[in-house]
Amino acid sequence: MSRSRKPEWLKMRPPSGQRFTHIKQSLRDRDLNTVCEEANCPNMGECWSGGANAPPDAEAASAAEEGRDGPGTATFMLMGDRCSRGCNFCDVETGGMDPLDPEEPDNVADAVADIGLDYVVLTSVDRDDLPDQGAGHFAETVRAIKRRNADVMVEALIPDFQGDSSLVGKVIDAGPDVLAHNVETVERLQWPVRDRRAGYEQSLSVLRQIATESDAYAKTSIMLGVGEYDHEVYQTLADLRSVGVDIVTLGQYLQPSRSHLEVSEYIHPDAFDTWQRVAEEELDFLYCASGPMVRSSYRAGELFVEALER
Ligand code: SF4
Ligand code: SF4
């Protein structure tokens, strides 16, 4: 598949509807950032609809009719929209870090209650500039959401905290239901894909700690189409499973701008299906979400609940 033209399967309908507008307004009122919007994620229509506490909406009603309803998911990005690192695949601005907003944990908890989400993904930029790299802020946000409604499931997608296990431990102690850290790519391509401060072994050690020291499910994500070979993807999946990772997602890398890493290949949807079978049937992951438009938080609530019920 040529890398110069986007194939048909990557074209998606833009999100719309009453519920979509309500969520957007709720976020604006509280000055909150979501990855969904920042990345203009094409899955917003699917992820944001549904949810047992969600106000009714034509989109959600038709999703329910078609059996597509489930826990609505949105991904909040904590601690600003500027990162202390600069990964070559990522569109987030580097440097010029904002001070932490001490009200952010409660504002996120308020927005989750207002929107009626059942499943929340929290992620952040990397904050290597802070004494605890933002681990305490992450933990406080998990706790604020659970204090409001203990039934809301929280997935925390954390940075590597430079491999400091005490900082990973701080987030573990807050009791998220799923604790994720993204390995992003195979070992050989960690750099140039990720910032030089990241690394394969460091990420595996974060995931091993999550798997062995917490009650949370351990989750990670891999982008395809950055130049990896199939045997390397298989090896990465096997390494992840060997450290105890339960959930893995695979999606197509898309170049955010010409100054970012080029797409090496558009992977066919059938190949994504094959990886899903390998991960679930051969390597025994709890579940694997795999598809061209899958992102680490793609329909995270729905798929997690479905997997637990299987
Ligand atoms: Fe983007 Fe995360 Fe890399 Fe920062 S650490 S540049 S937010 S991928
Ligand atoms: Fe948001 Fe993640 Fe869904 Fe995209 S895939 S809309 S970022 S929850």
mmCIF file of C-alpha atoms and ligand atoms in Angstrom:
data_model
loop_
_atom_site.group_PDB
_atom_site.id
_atom_site.type_symbol
_atom_site.label_atom_id
_atom_site.label_comp_id
_atom_site.label_asym_id
_atom_site.label_seq_id
_atom_site.Cartn_x
_atom_site.Cartn_y
_atom_site.Cartn_z
ATOM 1 C CA MET A 1 0.000 0.000 0.000
ATOM 2 C CA SER A 2 1.354 3.396 -1.049
ATOM 3 C CA ARG A 3 2.158 5.756 1.821
ATOM 4 C CA SER A 4 1.290 8.905 -0.134
ATOM 5 C CA ARG A 5 -2.509 8.487 -0.353
ATOM 6 C CA LYS A 6 -4.829 7.691 2.526
ATOM 7 C CA PRO A 7 -6.899 4.590 1.821
ATOM 8 C CA GLU A 8 -10.725 4.591 1.982
ATOM 9 C CA TRP A 9 -10.867 2.771 5.306
ATOM 10 C CA LEU A 10 -9.297 5.764 7.073
ATOM 11 C CA LYS A 11 -12.095 8.183 6.117
ATOM 12 C CA MET A 12 -14.647 8.724 8.912
ATOM 13 C CA ARG A 13 -17.847 10.740 9.392
ATOM 14 C CA PRO A 14 -17.314 13.884 11.565
ATOM 15 C CA PRO A 15 -19.126 13.735 14.938
ATOM 16 C CA SER A 16 -22.292 15.800 15.544
ATOM 17 C CA GLY A 17 -25.526 15.778 17.565
ATOM 18 C CA GLN A 18 -27.002 17.138 20.774
ATOM 19 C CA ARG A 19 -24.902 14.983 23.081
ATOM 20 C CA PHE A 20 -21.695 15.910 21.284
ATOM 21 C CA THR A 21 -22.518 19.637 21.662
ATOM 22 C CA HIS A 22 -23.421 19.197 25.352
ATOM 23 C CA ILE A 23 -20.112 17.480 26.111
ATOM 24 C CA LYS A 24 -18.136 20.147 24.267
ATOM 25 C CA GLN A 25 -19.854 22.920 26.239
ATOM 26 C CA SER A 26 -19.320 21.156 29.567
ATOM 27 C CA LEU A 27 -15.596 20.908 28.828
ATOM 28 C CA ARG A 28 -15.328 24.560 27.742
ATOM 29 C CA ASP A 29 -17.129 25.753 30.901
ATOM 30 C CA ARG A 30 -14.441 24.082 33.022
ATOM 31 C CA ASP A 31 -11.469 24.907 30.819
ATOM 32 C CA LEU A 32 -10.636 21.207 30.366
ATOM 33 C CA ASN A 33 -8.687 19.524 27.574
ATOM 34 C CA THR A 34 -9.550 16.200 25.998
ATOM 35 C CA VAL A 35 -7.312 14.220 23.706
ATOM 36 C CA CYS A 36 -10.460 13.483 21.707
ATOM 37 C CA GLU A 37 -10.682 17.143 20.659
ATOM 38 C CA GLU A 38 -6.990 18.074 20.711
ATOM 39 C CA ALA A 39 -6.221 15.250 18.303
ATOM 40 C CA ASN A 40 -9.490 15.811 16.421
ATOM 41 C CA CYS A 41 -9.989 12.106 16.917
ATOM 42 C CA PRO A 42 -12.303 10.573 14.308
ATOM 43 C CA ASN A 43 -13.787 8.219 16.911
ATOM 44 C CA MET A 44 -15.531 10.937 18.946
ATOM 45 C CA GLY A 45 -18.992 10.050 17.629
ATOM 46 C CA GLU A 46 -18.569 6.428 18.699
ATOM 47 C CA CYS A 47 -16.751 6.955 22.001
ATOM 48 C CA TRP A 48 -18.812 9.851 23.352
ATOM 49 C CA SER A 49 -22.235 8.340 22.634
ATOM 50 C CA GLY A 50 -23.823 5.922 25.077
ATOM 51 C CA GLY A 51 -23.310 5.654 28.815
ATOM 52 C CA ALA A 52 -25.893 4.644 31.397
ATOM 53 C CA ASN A 53 -25.933 8.159 32.885
ATOM 54 C CA ALA A 54 -25.897 9.928 29.536
ATOM 55 C CA PRO A 55 -28.632 12.442 28.665
ATOM 56 C CA PRO A 56 -30.719 11.186 25.709
ATOM 57 C CA ASP A 57 -29.752 12.203 22.220
ATOM 58 C CA ALA A 58 -30.761 11.084 18.748
ATOM 59 C CA GLU A 59 -27.269 9.729 18.082
ATOM 60 C CA ALA A 60 -27.217 7.794 21.375
ATOM 61 C CA ALA A 61 -30.767 6.525 20.772
ATOM 62 C CA SER A 62 -29.886 5.189 17.353
ATOM 63 C CA ALA A 63 -26.696 3.679 18.789
ATOM 64 C CA ALA A 64 -28.858 1.901 21.387
ATOM 65 C CA GLU A 65 -31.239 0.646 18.700
ATOM 66 C CA GLU A 66 -28.329 -0.745 16.747
ATOM 67 C CA GLY A 67 -26.899 -2.361 19.871
ATOM 68 C CA ARG A 68 -23.875 -0.032 19.860
ATOM 69 C CA ASP A 69 -24.618 1.616 23.216
ATOM 70 C CA GLY A 70 -22.379 1.067 26.223
ATOM 71 C CA PRO A 71 -20.282 3.029 28.648
ATOM 72 C CA GLY A 72 -19.452 6.360 26.993
ATOM 73 C CA THR A 73 -15.712 7.078 27.008
ATOM 74 C CA ALA A 74 -13.767 10.315 26.803
ATOM 75 C CA THR A 75 -10.073 10.968 27.389
ATOM 76 C CA PHE A 76 -9.100 13.946 29.535
ATOM 77 C CA MET A 77 -5.630 15.359 29.121
ATOM 78 C CA LEU A 78 -4.304 16.589 32.461
ATOM 79 C CA MET A 79 -1.639 19.144 33.349
ATOM 80 C CA GLY A 80 -1.868 21.353 30.284
ATOM 81 C CA ASP A 81 -1.459 20.992 26.573
ATOM 82 C CA ARG A 82 2.326 21.421 26.384
ATOM 83 C CA CYS A 83 4.752 18.559 26.976
ATOM 84 C CA SER A 84 8.274 18.456 28.379
ATOM 85 C CA ARG A 85 9.158 15.872 25.719
ATOM 86 C CA GLY A 86 8.996 15.851 21.951
ATOM 87 C CA CYS A 87 8.075 12.529 20.354
ATOM 88 C CA ASN A 88 8.334 12.498 16.590
ATOM 89 C CA PHE A 89 4.831 11.128 16.054
ATOM 90 C CA CYS A 90 2.983 13.416 18.449
ATOM 91 C CA ASP A 91 1.269 16.720 17.722
ATOM 92 C CA VAL A 92 1.450 18.127 21.266
ATOM 93 C CA GLU A 93 3.612 21.270 21.605
ATOM 94 C CA THR A 94 6.938 20.924 23.415
ATOM 95 C CA GLY A 95 8.193 23.260 26.193
ATOM 96 C CA GLY A 96 6.764 26.396 27.817
ATOM 97 C CA MET A 97 5.029 24.328 30.478
ATOM 98 C CA ASP A 98 1.952 25.683 32.254
ATOM 99 C CA PRO A 99 1.773 25.732 36.057
ATOM 100 C CA LEU A 100 -0.498 23.004 37.444
ATOM 101 C CA ASP A 101 -4.140 23.966 38.001
ATOM 102 C CA PRO A 102 -4.932 22.747 41.545
ATOM 103 C CA GLU A 103 -8.650 22.773 40.710
ATOM 104 C CA GLU A 104 -8.278 20.472 37.729
ATOM 105 C CA PRO A 105 -8.953 17.192 39.623
ATOM 106 C CA ASP A 106 -12.318 18.492 40.927
ATOM 107 C CA ASN A 107 -13.185 20.113 37.604
ATOM 108 C CA VAL A 108 -12.625 16.810 35.800
ATOM 109 C CA ALA A 109 -14.775 15.016 38.404
ATOM 110 C CA ASP A 110 -17.534 17.642 37.911
ATOM 111 C CA ALA A 111 -17.405 17.268 34.123
ATOM 112 C CA VAL A 112 -17.559 13.456 34.347
ATOM 113 C CA ALA A 113 -20.698 13.735 36.520
ATOM 114 C CA ASP A 114 -22.265 16.408 34.278
ATOM 115 C CA ILE A 115 -21.617 14.528 31.047
ATOM 116 C CA GLY A 116 -22.721 11.209 32.545
ATOM 117 C CA LEU A 117 -19.669 9.192 31.605
ATOM 118 C CA ASP A 118 -19.348 5.655 32.982
ATOM 119 C CA TYR A 119 -15.756 5.171 31.904
ATOM 120 C CA VAL A 120 -13.106 7.865 31.945
ATOM 121 C CA VAL A 121 -9.617 7.788 30.528
ATOM 122 C CA LEU A 122 -7.133 10.169 32.113
ATOM 123 C CA THR A 123 -3.889 10.900 30.390
ATOM 124 C CA SER A 124 -1.389 13.711 30.501
ATOM 125 C CA VAL A 125 1.479 15.339 28.818
ATOM 126 C CA ASP A 126 4.838 14.351 30.325
ATOM 127 C CA ARG A 127 5.853 16.712 33.140
ATOM 128 C CA ASP A 128 9.539 15.959 33.645
ATOM 129 C CA ASP A 129 9.780 19.552 34.935
ATOM 130 C CA LEU A 130 7.775 18.862 38.125
ATOM 131 C CA PRO A 131 9.361 17.371 41.278
ATOM 132 C CA ASP A 132 6.982 14.363 41.196
ATOM 133 C CA GLN A 133 6.516 14.518 37.399
ATOM 134 C CA GLY A 134 2.785 15.004 37.975
ATOM 135 C CA ALA A 135 2.166 11.636 39.664
ATOM 136 C CA GLY A 136 0.419 13.259 42.651
ATOM 137 C CA HIS A 137 -1.891 15.291 40.399
ATOM 138 C CA PHE A 138 -2.774 12.153 38.440
ATOM 139 C CA ALA A 139 -3.563 10.272 41.666
ATOM 140 C CA GLU A 140 -5.668 13.149 43.021
ATOM 141 C CA THR A 141 -7.769 13.230 39.839
ATOM 142 C CA VAL A 142 -8.491 9.487 40.053
ATOM 143 C CA ARG A 143 -9.543 9.959 43.690
ATOM 144 C CA ALA A 144 -11.725 13.015 42.932
ATOM 145 C CA ILE A 145 -13.695 11.060 40.301
ATOM 146 C CA LYS A 146 -14.133 8.032 42.570
ATOM 147 C CA ARG A 147 -15.218 10.241 45.514
ATOM 148 C CA ARG A 148 -18.009 11.666 43.354
ATOM 149 C CA ASN A 149 -19.176 8.310 42.070
ATOM 150 C CA ALA A 150 -17.408 5.108 43.018
ATOM 151 C CA ASP A 151 -19.125 3.315 40.102
ATOM 152 C CA VAL A 152 -17.332 5.332 37.427
ATOM 153 C CA MET A 153 -14.512 3.238 36.011
ATOM 154 C CA VAL A 154 -11.229 5.089 35.627
ATOM 155 C CA GLU A 155 -8.406 4.231 33.267
ATOM 156 C CA ALA A 156 -5.173 6.128 33.906
ATOM 157 C CA LEU A 157 -2.768 6.278 30.971
ATOM 158 C CA ILE A 158 0.470 7.341 32.615
ATOM 159 C CA PRO A 159 3.914 8.461 31.431
ATOM 160 C CA ASP A 160 7.006 6.397 32.291
ATOM 161 C CA PHE A 161 7.899 8.776 35.177
ATOM 162 C CA GLN A 162 11.500 8.181 34.034
ATOM 163 C CA GLY A 163 11.239 4.674 35.460
ATOM 164 C CA ASP A 164 10.733 5.908 39.067
ATOM 165 C CA SER A 165 8.694 3.091 40.627
ATOM 166 C CA SER A 166 7.680 5.196 43.637
ATOM 167 C CA LEU A 167 5.848 7.594 41.289
ATOM 168 C CA VAL A 168 4.096 4.752 39.457
ATOM 169 C CA GLY A 169 3.190 3.499 42.959
ATOM 170 C CA LYS A 170 1.515 6.827 43.784
ATOM 171 C CA VAL A 171 -0.954 6.340 40.930
ATOM 172 C CA ILE A 172 -1.449 2.653 41.779
ATOM 173 C CA ASP A 173 -2.430 3.684 45.321
ATOM 174 C CA ALA A 174 -5.260 5.875 43.983
ATOM 175 C CA GLY A 175 -7.034 2.719 42.751
ATOM 176 C CA PRO A 176 -7.696 3.111 39.007
ATOM 177 C CA ASP A 177 -9.539 0.194 37.368
ATOM 178 C CA VAL A 178 -7.191 0.072 34.391
ATOM 179 C CA LEU A 179 -3.643 1.404 34.455
ATOM 180 C CA ALA A 180 -2.065 1.938 31.072
ATOM 181 C CA HIS A 181 1.300 2.960 29.742
ATOM 182 C CA ASN A 182 2.036 2.997 26.027
ATOM 183 C CA VAL A 183 5.082 1.233 24.629
ATOM 184 C CA GLU A 184 4.122 2.865 21.275
ATOM 185 C CA THR A 185 6.298 0.775 18.965
ATOM 186 C CA VAL A 186 8.682 -2.170 18.678
ATOM 187 C CA GLU A 187 12.069 -2.145 20.422
ATOM 188 C CA ARG A 188 14.166 -1.237 17.354
ATOM 189 C CA LEU A 189 12.105 1.879 16.545
ATOM 190 C CA GLN A 190 11.727 3.399 20.018
ATOM 191 C CA TRP A 191 13.919 6.168 18.726
ATOM 192 C CA PRO A 192 13.219 7.809 16.218
ATOM 193 C CA VAL A 193 9.536 7.317 17.096
ATOM 194 C CA ARG A 194 9.658 8.385 20.762
ATOM 195 C CA ASP A 195 11.584 11.049 22.651
ATOM 196 C CA ARG A 196 15.080 9.862 23.609
ATOM 197 C CA ARG A 197 14.158 9.845 27.306
ATOM 198 C CA ALA A 198 11.648 7.050 26.653
ATOM 199 C CA GLY A 199 12.684 3.442 26.057
ATOM 200 C CA TYR A 200 11.448 -0.101 25.545
ATOM 201 C CA GLU A 201 12.890 -1.609 28.740
ATOM 202 C CA GLN A 202 11.767 1.357 30.820
ATOM 203 C CA SER A 203 8.211 1.029 29.506
ATOM 204 C CA LEU A 204 8.183 -2.736 30.072
ATOM 205 C CA SER A 205 9.312 -2.179 33.646
ATOM 206 C CA VAL A 206 6.444 0.306 34.264
ATOM 207 C CA LEU A 207 3.996 -2.249 32.859
ATOM 208 C CA ARG A 208 5.518 -5.076 34.907
ATOM 209 C CA GLN A 209 5.069 -3.006 38.062
ATOM 210 C CA ILE A 210 1.427 -2.294 37.188
ATOM 211 C CA ALA A 211 0.783 -5.984 36.507
ATOM 212 C CA THR A 212 2.428 -7.220 39.698
ATOM 213 C CA GLU A 213 1.750 -4.484 42.256
ATOM 214 C CA SER A 214 -1.774 -3.287 41.518
ATOM 215 C CA ASP A 215 -5.291 -4.663 41.262
ATOM 216 C CA ALA A 216 -5.768 -2.664 38.060
ATOM 217 C CA TYR A 217 -5.714 -4.287 34.627
ATOM 218 C CA ALA A 218 -2.481 -3.446 32.791
ATOM 219 C CA LYS A 219 -2.887 -1.991 29.317
ATOM 220 C CA THR A 220 -0.684 -0.702 26.511
ATOM 221 C CA SER A 221 -0.818 0.445 22.923
ATOM 222 C CA ILE A 222 1.224 0.014 19.758
ATOM 223 C CA MET A 223 1.121 2.096 16.557
ATOM 224 C CA LEU A 224 1.626 0.268 13.283
ATOM 225 C CA GLY A 225 2.875 1.782 10.042
ATOM 226 C CA VAL A 226 6.104 3.352 11.341
ATOM 227 C CA GLY A 227 8.447 0.820 9.707
ATOM 228 C CA GLU A 228 8.097 -2.231 11.947
ATOM 229 C CA TYR A 229 8.290 -5.818 10.679
ATOM 230 C CA ASP A 230 5.686 -8.438 11.545
ATOM 231 C CA HIS A 231 8.131 -10.537 13.569
ATOM 232 C CA GLU A 232 8.939 -7.466 15.657
ATOM 233 C CA VAL A 233 5.253 -6.827 16.352
ATOM 234 C CA TYR A 234 4.872 -10.448 17.423
ATOM 235 C CA GLN A 235 7.921 -10.185 19.687
ATOM 236 C CA THR A 236 6.570 -6.991 21.249
ATOM 237 C CA LEU A 237 3.195 -8.613 21.944
ATOM 238 C CA ALA A 238 4.962 -11.621 23.486
ATOM 239 C CA ASP A 239 7.182 -9.354 25.644
ATOM 240 C CA LEU A 240 4.135 -7.409 26.830
ATOM 241 C CA ARG A 241 2.271 -10.558 27.735
ATOM 242 C CA SER A 242 5.323 -11.943 29.545
ATOM 243 C CA VAL A 243 5.388 -8.959 31.922
ATOM 244 C CA GLY A 244 1.667 -9.419 32.641
ATOM 245 C CA VAL A 245 -0.072 -6.914 30.334
ATOM 246 C CA ASP A 246 -3.798 -7.765 30.031
ATOM 247 C CA ILE A 247 -5.034 -5.415 27.309
ATOM 248 C CA VAL A 248 -3.375 -4.214 24.123
ATOM 249 C CA THR A 249 -4.552 -1.936 21.338
ATOM 250 C CA LEU A 250 -3.096 -1.601 17.846
ATOM 251 C CA GLY A 251 -3.839 1.269 15.465
ATOM 252 C CA GLN A 252 -2.532 2.920 12.317
ATOM 253 C CA TYR A 253 -0.031 5.773 12.781
ATOM 254 C CA LEU A 254 -1.150 8.912 10.956
ATOM 255 C CA GLN A 255 1.261 11.777 10.350
ATOM 256 C CA PRO A 256 -0.088 14.918 12.105
ATOM 257 C CA SER A 257 1.934 17.303 9.879
ATOM 258 C CA ARG A 258 4.759 17.251 7.353
ATOM 259 C CA SER A 259 7.298 17.956 10.097
ATOM 260 C CA HIS A 260 6.386 14.726 11.916
ATOM 261 C CA LEU A 261 7.593 11.198 11.283
ATOM 262 C CA GLU A 262 6.403 9.909 7.907
ATOM 263 C CA VAL A 263 3.939 7.050 7.611
ATOM 264 C CA SER A 264 5.891 4.060 6.411
ATOM 265 C CA GLU A 265 2.861 1.987 5.412
ATOM 266 C CA TYR A 266 -0.927 1.957 5.604
ATOM 267 C CA ILE A 267 -1.701 -1.424 7.109
ATOM 268 C CA HIS A 268 -4.718 -3.246 5.654
ATOM 269 C CA PRO A 269 -7.684 -3.854 8.022
ATOM 270 C CA ASP A 270 -7.301 -7.633 7.499
ATOM 271 C CA ALA A 271 -3.808 -7.473 9.000
ATOM 272 C CA PHE A 272 -5.204 -5.688 12.048
ATOM 273 C CA ASP A 273 -7.784 -8.486 12.398
ATOM 274 C CA THR A 274 -5.005 -11.055 12.281
ATOM 275 C CA TRP A 275 -3.113 -9.290 15.081
ATOM 276 C CA GLN A 276 -6.268 -9.273 17.180
ATOM 277 C CA ARG A 277 -6.617 -13.039 16.772
ATOM 278 C CA VAL A 278 -2.945 -13.594 17.583
ATOM 279 C CA ALA A 279 -3.165 -11.446 20.715
ATOM 280 C CA GLU A 280 -6.397 -12.924 22.046
ATOM 281 C CA GLU A 281 -6.253 -16.548 20.922
ATOM 282 C CA GLU A 282 -2.547 -17.298 20.862
ATOM 283 C CA LEU A 283 -1.122 -14.978 23.503
ATOM 284 C CA ASP A 284 -4.185 -14.911 25.757
ATOM 285 C CA PHE A 285 -4.612 -11.160 26.273
ATOM 286 C CA LEU A 286 -7.919 -10.322 28.012
ATOM 287 C CA TYR A 287 -8.741 -8.358 24.891
ATOM 288 C CA CYS A 288 -7.078 -6.680 21.960
ATOM 289 C CA ALA A 289 -8.652 -3.766 20.070
ATOM 290 C CA SER A 290 -7.022 -3.669 16.662
ATOM 291 C CA GLY A 291 -7.960 -1.634 13.611
ATOM 292 C CA PRO A 292 -6.784 1.264 11.455
ATOM 293 C CA MET A 293 -8.647 3.899 13.509
ATOM 294 C CA VAL A 294 -8.149 2.314 16.909
ATOM 295 C CA ARG A 295 -6.481 4.570 19.471
ATOM 296 C CA SER A 296 -5.426 3.477 22.958
ATOM 297 C CA SER A 297 -8.709 4.721 24.438
ATOM 298 C CA TYR A 298 -10.936 3.616 21.544
ATOM 299 C CA ARG A 299 -14.351 2.581 22.983
ATOM 300 C CA ALA A 300 -12.330 1.679 26.062
ATOM 301 C CA GLY A 301 -15.311 1.390 28.425
ATOM 302 C CA GLU A 302 -17.448 -0.691 26.109
ATOM 303 C CA LEU A 303 -14.696 -3.119 25.156
ATOM 304 C CA PHE A 304 -13.467 -3.492 28.739
ATOM 305 C CA VAL A 305 -16.943 -4.339 30.066
ATOM 306 C CA GLU A 306 -17.591 -6.742 27.159
ATOM 307 C CA ALA A 307 -14.282 -8.526 27.825
ATOM 308 C CA LEU A 308 -15.021 -8.912 31.541
ATOM 309 C CA GLU A 309 -18.425 -10.405 30.718
ATOM 310 C CA ARG A 310 -17.066 -12.980 28.253
HETATM 311 FE FE1 SF4 B 1 3.282 13.462 22.995
HETATM 312 FE FE2 SF4 B 1 3.345 11.904 25.178
HETATM 313 FE FE3 SF4 B 1 5.533 12.186 23.642
HETATM 314 FE FE4 SF4 B 1 4.654 14.204 25.151
HETATM 315 S S1 SF4 B 1 5.473 12.225 25.886
HETATM 316 S S2 SF4 B 1 5.353 14.356 23.035
HETATM 317 S S3 SF4 B 1 2.423 13.953 25.004
HETATM 318 S S4 SF4 B 1 3.576 11.213 23.058
HETATM 319 FE FE1 SF4 B 2 -11.381 10.130 22.647
HETATM 320 FE FE2 SF4 B 2 -9.790 7.996 22.649
HETATM 321 FE FE3 SF4 B 2 -12.251 7.782 21.702
HETATM 322 FE FE4 SF4 B 2 -10.453 9.163 20.328
HETATM 323 S S1 SF4 B 2 -10.390 6.979 20.729
HETATM 324 S S2 SF4 B 2 -12.569 9.823 20.779
HETATM 325 S S3 SF4 B 2 -9.235 10.064 21.978
HETATM 326 S S4 SF4 B 2 -11.707 8.262 23.838
#
